[in-house]
CSV table of C-alpha atoms in Angstrom, one decimal:
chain,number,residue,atom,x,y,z
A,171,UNK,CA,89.9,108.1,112.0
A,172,UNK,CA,92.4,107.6,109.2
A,173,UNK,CA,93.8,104.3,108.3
A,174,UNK,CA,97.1,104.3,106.6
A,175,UNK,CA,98.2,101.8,104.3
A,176,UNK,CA,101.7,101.1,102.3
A,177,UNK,CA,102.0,98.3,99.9
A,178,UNK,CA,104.9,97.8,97.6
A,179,UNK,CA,104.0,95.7,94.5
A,180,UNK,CA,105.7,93.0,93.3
A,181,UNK,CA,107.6,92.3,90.1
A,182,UNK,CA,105.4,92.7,86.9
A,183,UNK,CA,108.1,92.6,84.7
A,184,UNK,CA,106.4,89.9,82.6
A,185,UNK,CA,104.3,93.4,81.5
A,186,UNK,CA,107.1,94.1,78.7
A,187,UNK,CA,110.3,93.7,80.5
A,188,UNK,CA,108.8,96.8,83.2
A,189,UNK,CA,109.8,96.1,86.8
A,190,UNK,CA,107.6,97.9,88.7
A,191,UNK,CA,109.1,98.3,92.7
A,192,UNK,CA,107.3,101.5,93.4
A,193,UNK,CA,105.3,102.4,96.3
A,194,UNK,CA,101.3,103.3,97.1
A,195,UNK,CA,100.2,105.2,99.5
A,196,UNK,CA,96.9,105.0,100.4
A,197,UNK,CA,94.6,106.8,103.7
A,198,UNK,CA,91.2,106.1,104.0
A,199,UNK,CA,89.0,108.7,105.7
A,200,UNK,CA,85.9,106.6,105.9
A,201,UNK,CA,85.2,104.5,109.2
A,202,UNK,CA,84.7,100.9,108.8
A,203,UNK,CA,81.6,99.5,107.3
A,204,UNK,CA,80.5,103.1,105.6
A,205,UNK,CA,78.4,103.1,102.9
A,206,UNK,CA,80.7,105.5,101.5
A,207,UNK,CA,84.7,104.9,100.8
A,208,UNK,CA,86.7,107.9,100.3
A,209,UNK,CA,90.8,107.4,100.0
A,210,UNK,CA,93.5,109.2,98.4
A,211,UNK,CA,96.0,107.4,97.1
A,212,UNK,CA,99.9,108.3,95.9
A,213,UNK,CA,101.8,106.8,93.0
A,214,UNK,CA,105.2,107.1,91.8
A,215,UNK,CA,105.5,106.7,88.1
A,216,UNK,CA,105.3,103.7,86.3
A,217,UNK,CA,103.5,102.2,89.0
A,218,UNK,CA,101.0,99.5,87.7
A,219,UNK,CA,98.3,98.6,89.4
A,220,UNK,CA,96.8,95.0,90.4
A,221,UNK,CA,93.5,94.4,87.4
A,222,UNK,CA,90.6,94.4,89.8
A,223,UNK,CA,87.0,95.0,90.1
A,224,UNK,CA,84.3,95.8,92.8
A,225,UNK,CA,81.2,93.7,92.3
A,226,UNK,CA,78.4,95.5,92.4
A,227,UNK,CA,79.9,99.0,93.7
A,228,UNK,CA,80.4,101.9,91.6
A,229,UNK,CA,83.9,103.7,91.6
A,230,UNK,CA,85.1,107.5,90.7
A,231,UNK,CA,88.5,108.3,90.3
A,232,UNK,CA,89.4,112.2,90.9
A,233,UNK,CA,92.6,113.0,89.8
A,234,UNK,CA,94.4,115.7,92.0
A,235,UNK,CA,97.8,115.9,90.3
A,236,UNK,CA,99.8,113.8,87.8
A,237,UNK,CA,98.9,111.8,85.0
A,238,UNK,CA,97.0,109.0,85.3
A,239,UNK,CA,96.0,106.1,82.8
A,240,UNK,CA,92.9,103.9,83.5
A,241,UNK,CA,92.3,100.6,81.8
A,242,UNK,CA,88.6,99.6,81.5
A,243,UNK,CA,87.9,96.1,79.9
A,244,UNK,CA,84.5,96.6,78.3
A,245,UNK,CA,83.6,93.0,76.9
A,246,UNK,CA,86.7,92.6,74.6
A,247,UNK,CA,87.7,95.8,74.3
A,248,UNK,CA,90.3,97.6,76.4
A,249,UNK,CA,88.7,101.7,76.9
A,250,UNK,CA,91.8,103.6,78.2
A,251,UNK,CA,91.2,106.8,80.4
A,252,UNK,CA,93.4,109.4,80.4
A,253,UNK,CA,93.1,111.9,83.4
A,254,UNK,CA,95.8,114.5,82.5
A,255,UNK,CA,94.6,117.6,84.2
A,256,UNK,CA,93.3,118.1,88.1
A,257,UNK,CA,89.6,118.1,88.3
A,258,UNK,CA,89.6,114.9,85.7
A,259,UNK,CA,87.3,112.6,86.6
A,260,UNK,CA,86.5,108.8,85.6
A,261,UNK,CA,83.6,107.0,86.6
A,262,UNK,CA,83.6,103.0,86.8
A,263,UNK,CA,80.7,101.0,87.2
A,264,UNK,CA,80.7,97.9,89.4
A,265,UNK,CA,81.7,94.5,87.2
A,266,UNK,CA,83.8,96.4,85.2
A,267,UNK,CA,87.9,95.2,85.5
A,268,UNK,CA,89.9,98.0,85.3
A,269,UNK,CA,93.6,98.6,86.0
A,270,UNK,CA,95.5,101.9,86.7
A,271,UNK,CA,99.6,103.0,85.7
A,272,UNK,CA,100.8,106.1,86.8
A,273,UNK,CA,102.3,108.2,84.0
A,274,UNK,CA,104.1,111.3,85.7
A,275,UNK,CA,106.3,111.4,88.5
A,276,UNK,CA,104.1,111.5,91.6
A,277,UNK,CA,100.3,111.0,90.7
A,278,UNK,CA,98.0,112.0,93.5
A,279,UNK,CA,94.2,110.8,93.6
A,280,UNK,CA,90.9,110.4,95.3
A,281,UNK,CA,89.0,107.6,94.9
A,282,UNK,CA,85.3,107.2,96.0
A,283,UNK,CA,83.3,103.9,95.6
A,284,UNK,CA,80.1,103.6,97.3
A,285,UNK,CA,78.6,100.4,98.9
A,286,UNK,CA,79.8,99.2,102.1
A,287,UNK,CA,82.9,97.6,101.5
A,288,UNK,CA,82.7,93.3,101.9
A,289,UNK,CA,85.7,90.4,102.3
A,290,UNK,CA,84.3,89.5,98.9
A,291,UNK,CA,83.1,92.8,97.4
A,292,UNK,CA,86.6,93.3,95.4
A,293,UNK,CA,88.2,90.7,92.8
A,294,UNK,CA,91.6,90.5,91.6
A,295,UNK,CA,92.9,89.5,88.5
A,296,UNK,CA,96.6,89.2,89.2
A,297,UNK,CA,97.1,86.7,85.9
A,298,UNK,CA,95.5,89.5,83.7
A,299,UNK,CA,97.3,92.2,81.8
A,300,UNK,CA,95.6,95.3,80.3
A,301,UNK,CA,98.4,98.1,80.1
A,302,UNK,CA,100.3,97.8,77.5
């Protein structure tokens, strides 16, 4: 069964003057507590996404079409990703914050993390910036 989801972030223009109003688009095609998530998700350019991390679950990012930018907080070091070319592929490993901005004009992804999903299983950072 797929689940849709729309969200439309709020202002982030405290992340250099960049109001970002665009929307995601996200389907899941996993049921419920799966041990496997699989989702696709759709962003419009410039779109900047929430830092975040999934405790204990690791994540790979599959990029479809588009340009994508991944931000990885190693320690204190920032590791950017660049998936420029369908087929790219990122792999994040569970503790690790990361944060995403869409770089063309439509970016199209799938996104696998494995571990059954939990309320808590997922932190957000919304005070944190690591685009820049």
């Amino acid at each position: 069964m797929l689940r849709w989801t729309f969200y439309r972030l709020e202002s982030v223009d405290t992340i250099h003057n960049r109001l970002v109003s665009n929307v995601l688009k996200r389907v899941c095609f996993h049921p419920d507590g799966s041990q496997l998530n699989v989702m696709s998700l759709t962003l419009s350019q410039g779109l900047i996404g929430i830092p975040h991390m999934n405790k204990t679950r690791d994540e790979a990012i599959i990029l479809k079409q588009g340009m994508l930018d991944i931000y990885m907080l190693l320690g204190d070091d920032i590791k950017i990703e660049h998936l420029k070319e369908p087929g790219d592929v990122t792999y994040i490993e569970g503790n690790i914050v990361h944060q995403f901005l869409a770089i063309s004009t439509l970016v199209e992804v799938i996104e696998v993390i494995e571990g059954k999903h939990e309320p808590d299983s997922c932190v957000s950072f919304p005070d944190l910036v690591l685009v820049k």
